[in-house]
Structure formats: C-alpha cells, structure tokens
PDB file of C-alpha atoms in Angstrom:
ATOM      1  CA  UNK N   1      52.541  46.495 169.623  1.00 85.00           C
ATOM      2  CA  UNK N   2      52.994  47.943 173.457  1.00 91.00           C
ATOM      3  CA  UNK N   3      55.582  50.337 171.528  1.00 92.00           C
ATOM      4  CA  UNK N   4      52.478  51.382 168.750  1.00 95.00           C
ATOM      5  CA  UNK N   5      49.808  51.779 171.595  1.00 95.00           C
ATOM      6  CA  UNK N   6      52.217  54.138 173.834  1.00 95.00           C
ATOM      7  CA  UNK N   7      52.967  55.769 171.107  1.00 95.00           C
ATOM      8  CA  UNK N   8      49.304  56.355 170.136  1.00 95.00           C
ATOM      9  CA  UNK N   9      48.282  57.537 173.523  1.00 95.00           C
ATOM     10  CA  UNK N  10      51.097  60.330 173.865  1.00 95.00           C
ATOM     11  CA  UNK N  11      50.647  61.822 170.547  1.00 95.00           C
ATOM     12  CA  UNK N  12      46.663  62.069 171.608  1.00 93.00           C
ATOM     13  CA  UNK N  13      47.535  63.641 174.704  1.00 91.00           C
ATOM     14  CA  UNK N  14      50.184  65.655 173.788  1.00 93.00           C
ATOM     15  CA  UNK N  15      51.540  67.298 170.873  1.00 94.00           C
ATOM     16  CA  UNK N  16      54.322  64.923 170.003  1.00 96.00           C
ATOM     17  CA  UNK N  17      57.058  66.903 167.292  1.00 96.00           C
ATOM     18  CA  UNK N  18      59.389  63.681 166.977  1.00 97.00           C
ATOM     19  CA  UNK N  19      60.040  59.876 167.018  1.00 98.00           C
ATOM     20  CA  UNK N  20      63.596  58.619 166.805  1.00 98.00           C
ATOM     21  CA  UNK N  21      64.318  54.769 166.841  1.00 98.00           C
ATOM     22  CA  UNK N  22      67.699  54.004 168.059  1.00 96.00           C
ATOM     23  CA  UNK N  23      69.647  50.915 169.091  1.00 88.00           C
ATOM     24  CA  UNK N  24      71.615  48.582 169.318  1.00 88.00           C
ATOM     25  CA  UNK N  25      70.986  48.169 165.751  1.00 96.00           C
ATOM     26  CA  UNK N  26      67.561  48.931 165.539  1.00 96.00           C
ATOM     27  CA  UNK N  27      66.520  47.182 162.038  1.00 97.00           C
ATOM     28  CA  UNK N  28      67.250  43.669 163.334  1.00 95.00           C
ATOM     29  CA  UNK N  29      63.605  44.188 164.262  1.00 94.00           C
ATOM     30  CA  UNK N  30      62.778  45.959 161.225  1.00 95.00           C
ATOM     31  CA  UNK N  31      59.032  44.652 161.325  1.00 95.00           C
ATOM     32  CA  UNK N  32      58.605  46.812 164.562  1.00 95.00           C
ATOM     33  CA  UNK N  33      60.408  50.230 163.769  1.00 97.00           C
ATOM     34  CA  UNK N  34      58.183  50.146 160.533  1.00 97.00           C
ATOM     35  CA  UNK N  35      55.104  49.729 162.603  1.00 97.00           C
ATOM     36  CA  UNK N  36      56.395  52.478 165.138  1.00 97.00           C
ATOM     37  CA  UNK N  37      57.114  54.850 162.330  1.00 98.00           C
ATOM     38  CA  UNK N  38      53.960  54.349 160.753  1.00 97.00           C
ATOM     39  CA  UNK N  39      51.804  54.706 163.021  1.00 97.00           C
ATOM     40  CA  UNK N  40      53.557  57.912 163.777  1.00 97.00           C
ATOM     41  CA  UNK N  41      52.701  59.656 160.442  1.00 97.00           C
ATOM     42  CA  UNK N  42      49.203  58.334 161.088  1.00 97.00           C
ATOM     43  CA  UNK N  43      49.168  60.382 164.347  1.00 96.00           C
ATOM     44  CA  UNK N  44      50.407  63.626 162.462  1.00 96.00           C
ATOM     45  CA  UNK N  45      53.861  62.982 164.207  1.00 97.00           C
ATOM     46  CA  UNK N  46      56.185  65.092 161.671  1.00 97.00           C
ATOM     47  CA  UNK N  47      59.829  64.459 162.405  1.00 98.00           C
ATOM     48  CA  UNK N  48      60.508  60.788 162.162  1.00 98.00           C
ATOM     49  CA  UNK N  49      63.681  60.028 162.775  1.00 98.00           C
ATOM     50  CA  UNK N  50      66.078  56.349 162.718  1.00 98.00           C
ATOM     51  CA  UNK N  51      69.389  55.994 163.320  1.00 98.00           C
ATOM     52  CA  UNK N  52      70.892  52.695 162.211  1.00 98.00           C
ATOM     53  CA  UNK N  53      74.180  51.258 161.196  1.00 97.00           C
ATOM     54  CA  UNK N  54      72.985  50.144 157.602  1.00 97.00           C
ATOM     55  CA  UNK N  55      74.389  46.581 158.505  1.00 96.00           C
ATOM     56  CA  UNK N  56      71.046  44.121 159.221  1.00 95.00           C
ATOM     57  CA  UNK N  57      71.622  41.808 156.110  1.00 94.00           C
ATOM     58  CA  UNK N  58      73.899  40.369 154.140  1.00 94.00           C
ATOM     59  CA  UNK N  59      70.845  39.460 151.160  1.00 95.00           C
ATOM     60  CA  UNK N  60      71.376  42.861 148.798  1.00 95.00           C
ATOM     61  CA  UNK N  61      67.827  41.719 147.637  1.00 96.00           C
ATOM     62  CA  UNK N  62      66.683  41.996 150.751  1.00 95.00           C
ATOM     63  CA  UNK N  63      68.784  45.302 152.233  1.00 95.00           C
ATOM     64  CA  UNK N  64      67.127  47.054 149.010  1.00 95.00           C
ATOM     65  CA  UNK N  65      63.873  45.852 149.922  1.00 96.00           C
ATOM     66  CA  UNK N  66      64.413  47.108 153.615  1.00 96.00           C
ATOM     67  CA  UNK N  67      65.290  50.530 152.066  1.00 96.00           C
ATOM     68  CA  UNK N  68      61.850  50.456 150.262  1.00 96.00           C
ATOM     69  CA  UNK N  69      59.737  49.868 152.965  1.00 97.00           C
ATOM     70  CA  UNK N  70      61.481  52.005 155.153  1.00 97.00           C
ATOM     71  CA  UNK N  71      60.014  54.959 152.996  1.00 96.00           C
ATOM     72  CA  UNK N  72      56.701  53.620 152.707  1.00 97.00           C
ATOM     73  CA  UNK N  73      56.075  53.456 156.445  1.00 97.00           C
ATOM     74  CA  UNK N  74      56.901  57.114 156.819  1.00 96.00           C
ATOM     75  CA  UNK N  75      60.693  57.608 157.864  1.00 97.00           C
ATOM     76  CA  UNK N  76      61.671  60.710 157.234  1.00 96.00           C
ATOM     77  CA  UNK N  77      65.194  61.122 158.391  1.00 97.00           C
ATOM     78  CA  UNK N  78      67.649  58.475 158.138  1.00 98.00           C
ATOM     79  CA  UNK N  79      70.794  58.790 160.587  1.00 98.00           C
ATOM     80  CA  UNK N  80      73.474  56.498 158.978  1.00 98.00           C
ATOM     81  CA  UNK N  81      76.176  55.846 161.542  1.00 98.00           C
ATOM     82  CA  UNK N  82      79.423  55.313 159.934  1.00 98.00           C
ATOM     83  CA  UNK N  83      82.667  56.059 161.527  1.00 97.00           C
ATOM     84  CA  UNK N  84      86.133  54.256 162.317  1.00 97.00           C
ATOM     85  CA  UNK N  85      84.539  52.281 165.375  1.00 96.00           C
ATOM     86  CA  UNK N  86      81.257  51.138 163.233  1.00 96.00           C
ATOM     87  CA  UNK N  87      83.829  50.081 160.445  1.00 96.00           C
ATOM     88  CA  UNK N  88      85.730  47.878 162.403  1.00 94.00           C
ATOM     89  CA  UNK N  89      83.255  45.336 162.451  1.00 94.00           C
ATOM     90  CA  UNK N  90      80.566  46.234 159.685  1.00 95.00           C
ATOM     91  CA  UNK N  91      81.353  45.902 156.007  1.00 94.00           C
ATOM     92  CA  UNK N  92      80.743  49.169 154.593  1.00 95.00           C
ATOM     93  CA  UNK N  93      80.077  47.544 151.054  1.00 94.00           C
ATOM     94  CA  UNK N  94      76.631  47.056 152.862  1.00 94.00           C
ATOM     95  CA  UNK N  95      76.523  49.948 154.516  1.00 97.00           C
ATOM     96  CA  UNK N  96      76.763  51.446 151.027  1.00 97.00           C
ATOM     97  CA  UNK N  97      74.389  49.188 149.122  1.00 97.00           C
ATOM     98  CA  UNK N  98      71.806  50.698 151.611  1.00 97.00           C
ATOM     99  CA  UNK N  99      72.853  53.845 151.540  1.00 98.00           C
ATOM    100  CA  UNK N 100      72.461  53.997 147.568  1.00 97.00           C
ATOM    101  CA  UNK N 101      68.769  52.698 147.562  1.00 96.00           C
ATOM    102  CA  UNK N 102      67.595  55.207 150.100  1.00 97.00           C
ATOM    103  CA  UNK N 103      69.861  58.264 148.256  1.00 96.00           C
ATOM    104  CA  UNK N 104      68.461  57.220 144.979  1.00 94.00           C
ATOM    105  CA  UNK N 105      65.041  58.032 145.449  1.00 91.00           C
ATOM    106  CA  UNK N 106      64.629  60.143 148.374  1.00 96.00           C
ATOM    107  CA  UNK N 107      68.488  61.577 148.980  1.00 95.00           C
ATOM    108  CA  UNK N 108      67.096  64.082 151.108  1.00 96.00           C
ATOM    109  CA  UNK N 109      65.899  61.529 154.153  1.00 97.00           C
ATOM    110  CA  UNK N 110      69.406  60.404 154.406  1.00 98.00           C
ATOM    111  CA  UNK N 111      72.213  62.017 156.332  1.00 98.00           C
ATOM    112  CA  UNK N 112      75.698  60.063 157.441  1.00 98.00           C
ATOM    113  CA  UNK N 113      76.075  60.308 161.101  1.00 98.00           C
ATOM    114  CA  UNK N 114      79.723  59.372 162.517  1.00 98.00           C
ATOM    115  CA  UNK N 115      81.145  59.375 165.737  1.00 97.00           C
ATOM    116  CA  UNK N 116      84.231  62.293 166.605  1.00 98.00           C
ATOM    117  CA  UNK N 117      86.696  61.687 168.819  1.00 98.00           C
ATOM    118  CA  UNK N 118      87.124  64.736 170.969  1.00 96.00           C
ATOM    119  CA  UNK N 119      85.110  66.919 168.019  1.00 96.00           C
ATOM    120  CA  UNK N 120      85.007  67.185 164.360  1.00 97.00           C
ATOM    121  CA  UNK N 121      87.996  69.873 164.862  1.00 97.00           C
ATOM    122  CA  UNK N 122      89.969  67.536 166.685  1.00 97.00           C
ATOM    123  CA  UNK N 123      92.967  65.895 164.111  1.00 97.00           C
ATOM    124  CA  UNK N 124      94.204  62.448 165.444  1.00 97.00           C
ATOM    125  CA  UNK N 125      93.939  58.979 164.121  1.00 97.00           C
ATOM    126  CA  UNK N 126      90.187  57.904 164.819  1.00 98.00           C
ATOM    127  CA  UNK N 127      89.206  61.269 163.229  1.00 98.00           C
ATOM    128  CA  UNK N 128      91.379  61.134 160.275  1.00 98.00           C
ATOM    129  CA  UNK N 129      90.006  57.831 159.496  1.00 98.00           C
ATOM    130  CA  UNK N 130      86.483  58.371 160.062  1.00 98.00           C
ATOM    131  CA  UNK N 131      86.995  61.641 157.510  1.00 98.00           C
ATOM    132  CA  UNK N 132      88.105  58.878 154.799  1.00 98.00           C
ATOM    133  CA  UNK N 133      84.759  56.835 155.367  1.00 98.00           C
ATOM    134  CA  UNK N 134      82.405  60.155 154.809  1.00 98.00           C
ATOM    135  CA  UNK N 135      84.502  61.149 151.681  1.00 97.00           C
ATOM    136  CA  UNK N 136      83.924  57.565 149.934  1.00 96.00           C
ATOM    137  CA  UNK N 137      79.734  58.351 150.312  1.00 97.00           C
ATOM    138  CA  UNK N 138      80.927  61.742 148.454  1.00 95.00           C
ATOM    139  CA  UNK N 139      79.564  60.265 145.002  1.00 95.00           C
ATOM    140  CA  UNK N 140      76.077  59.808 146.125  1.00 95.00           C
ATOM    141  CA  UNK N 141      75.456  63.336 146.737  1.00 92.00           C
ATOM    142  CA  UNK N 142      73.999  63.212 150.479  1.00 95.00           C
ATOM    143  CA  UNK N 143      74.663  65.056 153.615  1.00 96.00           C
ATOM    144  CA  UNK N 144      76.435  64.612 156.534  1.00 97.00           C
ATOM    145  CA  UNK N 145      75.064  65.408 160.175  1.00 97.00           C
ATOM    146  CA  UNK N 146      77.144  67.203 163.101  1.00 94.00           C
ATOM    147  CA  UNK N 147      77.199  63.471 164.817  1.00 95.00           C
ATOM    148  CA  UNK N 148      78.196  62.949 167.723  1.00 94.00           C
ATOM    149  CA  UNK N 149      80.807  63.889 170.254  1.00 95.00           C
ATOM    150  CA  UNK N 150      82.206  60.659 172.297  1.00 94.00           C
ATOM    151  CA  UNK N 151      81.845  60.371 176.011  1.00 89.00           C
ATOM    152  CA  UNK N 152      84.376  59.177 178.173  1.00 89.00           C
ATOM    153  CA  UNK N 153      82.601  56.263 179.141  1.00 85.00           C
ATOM    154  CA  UNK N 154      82.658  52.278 179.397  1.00 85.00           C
ATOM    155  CA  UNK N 155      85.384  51.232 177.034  1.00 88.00           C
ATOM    156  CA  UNK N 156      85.322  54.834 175.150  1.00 90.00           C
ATOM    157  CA  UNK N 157      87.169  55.384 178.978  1.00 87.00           C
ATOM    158  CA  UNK N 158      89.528  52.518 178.989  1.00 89.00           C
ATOM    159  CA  UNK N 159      90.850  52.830 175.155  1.00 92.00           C
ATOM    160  CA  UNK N 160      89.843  56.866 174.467  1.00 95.00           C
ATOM    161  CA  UNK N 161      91.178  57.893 177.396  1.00 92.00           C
ATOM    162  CA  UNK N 162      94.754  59.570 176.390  1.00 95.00           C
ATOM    163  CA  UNK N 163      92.085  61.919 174.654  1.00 96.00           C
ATOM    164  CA  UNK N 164      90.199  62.584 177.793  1.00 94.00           C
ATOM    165  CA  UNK N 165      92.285  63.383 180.625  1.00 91.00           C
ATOM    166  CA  UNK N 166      90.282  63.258 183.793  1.00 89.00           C
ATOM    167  CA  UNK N 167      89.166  66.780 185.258  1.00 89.00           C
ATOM    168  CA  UNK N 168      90.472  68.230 188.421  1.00 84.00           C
ATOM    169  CA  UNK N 169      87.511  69.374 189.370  1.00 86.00           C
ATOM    170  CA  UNK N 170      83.529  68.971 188.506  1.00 89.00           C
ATOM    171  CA  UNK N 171      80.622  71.035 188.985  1.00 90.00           C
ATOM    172  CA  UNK N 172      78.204  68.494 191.138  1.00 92.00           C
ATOM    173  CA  UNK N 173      76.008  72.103 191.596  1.00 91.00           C
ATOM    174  CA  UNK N 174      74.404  71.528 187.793  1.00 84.00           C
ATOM    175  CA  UNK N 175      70.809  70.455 188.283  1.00 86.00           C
ATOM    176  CA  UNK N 176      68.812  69.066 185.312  1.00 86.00           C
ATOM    177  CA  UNK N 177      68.358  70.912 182.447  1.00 86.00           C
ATOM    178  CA  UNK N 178      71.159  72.733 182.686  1.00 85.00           C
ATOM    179  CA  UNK N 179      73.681  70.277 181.679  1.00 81.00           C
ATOM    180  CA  UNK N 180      73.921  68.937 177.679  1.00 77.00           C
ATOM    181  CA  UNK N 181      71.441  66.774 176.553  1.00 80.00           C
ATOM    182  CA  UNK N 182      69.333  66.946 179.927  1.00 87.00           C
ATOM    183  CA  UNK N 183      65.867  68.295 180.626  1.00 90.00           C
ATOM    184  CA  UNK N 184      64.227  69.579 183.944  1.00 93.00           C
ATOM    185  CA  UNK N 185      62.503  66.693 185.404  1.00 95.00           C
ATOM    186  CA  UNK N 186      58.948  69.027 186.321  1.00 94.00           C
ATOM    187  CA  UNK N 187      59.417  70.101 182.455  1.00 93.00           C
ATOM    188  CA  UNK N 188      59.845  66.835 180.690  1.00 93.00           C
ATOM    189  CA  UNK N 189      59.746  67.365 176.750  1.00 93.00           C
ATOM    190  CA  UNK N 190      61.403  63.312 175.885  1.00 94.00           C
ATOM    191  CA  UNK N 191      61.088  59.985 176.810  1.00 95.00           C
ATOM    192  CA  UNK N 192      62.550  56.456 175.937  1.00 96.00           C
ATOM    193  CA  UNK N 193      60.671  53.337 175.418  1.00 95.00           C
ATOM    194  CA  UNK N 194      63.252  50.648 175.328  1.00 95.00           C
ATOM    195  CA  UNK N 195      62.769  47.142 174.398  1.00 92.00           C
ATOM    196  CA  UNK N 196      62.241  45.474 177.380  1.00 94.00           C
ATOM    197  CA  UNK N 197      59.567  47.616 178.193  1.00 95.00           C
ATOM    198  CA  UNK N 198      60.961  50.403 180.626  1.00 96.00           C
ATOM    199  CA  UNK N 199      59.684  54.091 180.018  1.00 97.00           C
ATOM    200  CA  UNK N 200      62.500  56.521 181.063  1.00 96.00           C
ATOM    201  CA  UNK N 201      63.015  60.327 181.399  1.00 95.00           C
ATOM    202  CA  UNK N 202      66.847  60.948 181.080  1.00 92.00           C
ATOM    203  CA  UNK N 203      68.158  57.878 183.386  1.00 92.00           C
ATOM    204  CA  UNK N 204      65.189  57.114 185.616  1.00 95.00           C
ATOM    205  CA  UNK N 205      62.839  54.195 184.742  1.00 96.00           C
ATOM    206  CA  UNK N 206      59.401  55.383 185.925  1.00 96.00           C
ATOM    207  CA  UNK N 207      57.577  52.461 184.191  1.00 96.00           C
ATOM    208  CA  UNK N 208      57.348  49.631 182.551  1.00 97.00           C
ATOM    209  CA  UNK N 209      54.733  49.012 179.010  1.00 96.00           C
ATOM    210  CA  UNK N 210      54.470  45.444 179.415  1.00 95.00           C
ATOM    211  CA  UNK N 211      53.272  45.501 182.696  1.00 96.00           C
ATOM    212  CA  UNK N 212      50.592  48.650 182.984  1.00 95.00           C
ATOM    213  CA  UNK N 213      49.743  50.990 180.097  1.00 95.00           C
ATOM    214  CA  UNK N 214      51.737  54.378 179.323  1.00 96.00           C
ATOM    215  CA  UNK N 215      48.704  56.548 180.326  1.00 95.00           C
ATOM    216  CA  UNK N 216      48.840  55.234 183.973  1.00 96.00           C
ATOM    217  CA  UNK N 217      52.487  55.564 184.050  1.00 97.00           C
ATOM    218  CA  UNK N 218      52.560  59.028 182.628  1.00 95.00           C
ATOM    219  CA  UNK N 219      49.550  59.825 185.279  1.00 95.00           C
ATOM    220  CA  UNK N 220      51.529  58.774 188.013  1.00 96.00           C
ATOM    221  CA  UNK N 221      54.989  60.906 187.233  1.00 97.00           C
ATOM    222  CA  UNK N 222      55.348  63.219 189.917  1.00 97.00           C
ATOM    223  CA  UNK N 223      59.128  64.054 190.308  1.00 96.00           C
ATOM    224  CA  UNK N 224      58.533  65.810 193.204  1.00 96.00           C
ATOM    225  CA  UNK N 225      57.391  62.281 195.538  1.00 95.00           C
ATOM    226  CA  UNK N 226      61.044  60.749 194.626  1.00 94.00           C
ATOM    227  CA  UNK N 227      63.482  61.497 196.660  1.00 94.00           C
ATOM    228  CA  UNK N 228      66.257  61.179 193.835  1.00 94.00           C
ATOM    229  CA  UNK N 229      64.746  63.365 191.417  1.00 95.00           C
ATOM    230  CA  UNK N 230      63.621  65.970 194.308  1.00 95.00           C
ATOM    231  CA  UNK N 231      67.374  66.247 195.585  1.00 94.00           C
ATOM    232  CA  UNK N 232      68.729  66.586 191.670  1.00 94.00           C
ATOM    233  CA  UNK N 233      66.147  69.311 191.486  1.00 94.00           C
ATOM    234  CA  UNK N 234      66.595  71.443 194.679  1.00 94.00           C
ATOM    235  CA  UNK N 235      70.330  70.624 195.025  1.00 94.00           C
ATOM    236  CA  UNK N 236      71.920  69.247 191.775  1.00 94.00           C
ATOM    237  CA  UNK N 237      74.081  66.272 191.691  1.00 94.00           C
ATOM    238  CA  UNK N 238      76.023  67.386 195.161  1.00 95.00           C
ATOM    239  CA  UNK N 239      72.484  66.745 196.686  1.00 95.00           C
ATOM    240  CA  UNK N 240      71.973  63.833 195.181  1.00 95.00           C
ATOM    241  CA  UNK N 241      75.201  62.322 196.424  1.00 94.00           C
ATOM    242  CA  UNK N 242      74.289  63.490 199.748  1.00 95.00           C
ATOM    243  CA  UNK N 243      70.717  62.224 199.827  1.00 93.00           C
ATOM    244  CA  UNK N 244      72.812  58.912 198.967  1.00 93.00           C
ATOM    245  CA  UNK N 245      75.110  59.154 201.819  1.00 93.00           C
ATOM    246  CA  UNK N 246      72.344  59.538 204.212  1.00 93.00           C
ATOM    247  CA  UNK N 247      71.197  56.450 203.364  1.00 89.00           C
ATOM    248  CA  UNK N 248      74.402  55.019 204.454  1.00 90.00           C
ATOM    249  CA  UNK N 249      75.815  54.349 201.087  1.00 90.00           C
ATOM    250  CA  UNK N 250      78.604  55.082 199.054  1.00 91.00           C
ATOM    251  CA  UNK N 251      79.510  55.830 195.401  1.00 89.00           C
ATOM    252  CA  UNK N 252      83.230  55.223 193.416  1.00 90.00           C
ATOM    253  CA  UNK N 253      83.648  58.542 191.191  1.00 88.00           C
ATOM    254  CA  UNK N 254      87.251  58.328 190.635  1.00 86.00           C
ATOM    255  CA  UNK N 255      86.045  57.071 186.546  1.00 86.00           C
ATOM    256  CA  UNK N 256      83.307  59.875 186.672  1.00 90.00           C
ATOM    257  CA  UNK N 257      84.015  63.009 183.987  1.00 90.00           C
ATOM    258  CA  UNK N 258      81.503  64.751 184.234  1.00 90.00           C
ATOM    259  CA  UNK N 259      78.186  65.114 186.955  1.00 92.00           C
ATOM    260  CA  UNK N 260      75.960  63.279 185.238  1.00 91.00           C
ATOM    261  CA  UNK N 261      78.355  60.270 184.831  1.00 90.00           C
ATOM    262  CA  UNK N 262      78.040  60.026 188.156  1.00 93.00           C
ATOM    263  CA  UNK N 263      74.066  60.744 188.484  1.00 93.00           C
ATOM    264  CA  UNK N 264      73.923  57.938 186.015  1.00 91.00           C
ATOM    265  CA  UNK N 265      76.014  55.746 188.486  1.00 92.00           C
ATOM    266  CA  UNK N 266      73.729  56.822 191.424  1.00 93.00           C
ATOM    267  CA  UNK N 267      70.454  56.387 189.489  1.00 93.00           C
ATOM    268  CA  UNK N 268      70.728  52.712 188.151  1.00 89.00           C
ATOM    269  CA  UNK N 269      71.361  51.822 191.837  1.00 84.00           C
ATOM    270  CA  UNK N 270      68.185  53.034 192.086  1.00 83.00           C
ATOM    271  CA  UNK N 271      66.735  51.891 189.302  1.00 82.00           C
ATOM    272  CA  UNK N 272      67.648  48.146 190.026  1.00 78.00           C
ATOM    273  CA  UNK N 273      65.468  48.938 193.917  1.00 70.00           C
TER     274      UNK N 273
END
C-alpha cells in the first residue's frame, strides 16, 4: 500500500510518463505489482512497464492465471529476461508457458529482454548461447528488446572479467548526468521505491515510505544542503573522492571500472550514516 499511495501522490504532483517494476523477481509478490500497476493506469500513468524472469510458479494453472491478471491490472510492457545466466537456474519450459499466455492475446506487451556480454555484437560463449534461447521464442512471433549490456561488477567482475580488462585510466571529472544511465541531481526525472521502503535518486537514499510519507520526502530534497551530492555536482566524482578524504577517509578503487562504480562505493558509505 505505501508503494500505491507514493505512487498516487507523484503522479498528482507531477506528470509521471512511466512505472517499471523490477526485482529480484518481482512477481513473487505478484499481489503488489498488480496493485502498483493498477493504480497507475488509474492515475493516467501511460507506460507501464515489468521486467520479470517468467519463473514465480511451478502450477501452469496458476502461471496462466498470473498472465491474465497481469493484463487486467494495466501492464503494458512486459520485459522477459531470458539469457544464458537466467537459464542456468530457471527452467525455461516455464519461462515459456508464460510467455505463450501473454503472446497469445496481447503479443504486443511482450518483448524478451536478455543480458549481452560485452554487447549484442560481441561473439563468445555467453552470447552465442543466449542467441540460442531468443531463437527457441522465434515461434511465438514476439519481439526482442536491445537488453542490457553487463557491468563489470560483483561476481559479473570475478567470473566476466577476461571480457573486461580493467582501464588504465578513468574520467573521475564526469558529473551526473553526463555519464549512462545518470541524471543531474537539481534535474531529477526518476526515482526508486524499493521494498524496504527507501526512496532513491540514482544511488542516494533520501527517504524512507514506511517511516514519513513521499510528499514530505520529496519536499525536503534539496541536493544542494548535502555535501555528497553538492561535490558530485560542482566537481564530479574527483570531488567527491576529495570531499571524502577530507573527512579523513579512504576508498579501495583498484575493482572500480568506471566513475560511478566508485561513486556507488562512496555513496552507500554514506547511505549506511
């Protein structure tokens, strides 16, 4: 219900394009992502999006009704993630079985969304095996998304990593907004409710639902009053890992590709205050 009532005061304050629940394997509460998707269409929300494995029973009877209700409460665009590393623990005779009751009414809601190595382009094992999964959903005549690139990180760095070879040198000038998938923190267009409550933008928690309501926390958001998102903003990463050695503290980045692996690494230390 907290995730309903946010969502019902941001789309009356603000004209909210898109809702996207996301896991984990978000259908294991499949009660609440109906709720959260309906009440989106009932707030004129268009774009209402889920990503999900497919894998949440092993009743057919129960996967087909699960398909069912998943278009009555307004989804819009499934993301169906099925790849070599989703396959090596979920049954993709499931994964199919769901796949068939969504494509055989409403085809058009359902895209398969897999997980590239590298990129699409690349060719190496993971790849090559992931292309075999998509071609066996060939029959039921549904598309396939871009998906998603892997990042080198947790054990996509430990088992991926002959793919990713460490750079020499990163850019810790970026600020923001101008690296992928990041916004300017004074011009935030998406946030993330997660289950336990916390309300982020990008990596900083700057609230929690169960414990004050998501008007006062957005009414409270000033980026420029913490010191962490100030330095990201004036200075980039560099001064954020300066503002952090002020302090008297350290940071490992030897594992860090990219700047905002090690933003993320700077911000859950702050996060966990």
């Amino acid at each position: 219900q907290a995730a309903v009532d946010a969502l019902v005061t941001l789309s009356e304050s603000f004209p909210v394009e898109s809702v996207m629940t996301f896991g984990g394997e978000p259908l294991l509460y499949a009660d609440t992502v109906c709720a959260i998707h309906n009440a989106a269409r009932e707030n004129g929300i268009a774009k209402r999006q889920l990503i999900t494995n497919g894998y949440f029973s092993k009743d057919d009877e129960m996967v087909k009704e699960m398909a069912k209700k998943l278009i009555q409460s307004g989804v819009n665009a499934i993301l169906l993630s099925v790849d070599t590393f989703h396959q090596e623990t979920i049954p993709l005779e499931q994964v199919r079985l769901f796949a068939e009751e969504i494509a055989r009414s409403h085809p058009e809601r359902i895209r398969l969304h897999p997980a590239w190595v590298v990129s699409e382009q690349e060719d190496n094992p993971y790849n090559e095996k992931t292309r075999e999964i998509l071609s066996s959903f060939s029959d039921l005549g549904i598309g396939v998304s871009s998906g998603n690139d892997i990042f080198p990180a947790g054990n996509a760095a430990v088992y991926l990593k002959e793919y990713y070879p460490m750079p020499e040198d990163l850019d810790l000038t970026v600020k923001c907004g101008e690296a992928k998938y990041t916004e300017n923190l004074a011009d935030v267009r998406t946030i993330c409710m997660e289950p336990e409550g916390n309300v982020k933008v990008c990596a900083f928690t700057i609230g929690n639902l169960y414990q004050e309501k998501m008007a006062d926390i957005l009414s409270k958001y000033d980026p420029y009053q913490n010191d962490y998102m100030k330095a990201l903003m004036k200075g980039g990463v560099k001064q954020l890992v300066e503002h952090l050695n002020r302090q008297g503290e350290q940071i490992d980045t030897s594992d860090c590709y990219s700047a905002c692996s090690i933003c993320r690494k700077i911000v859950e230390r702050y996060n966990n205050e």
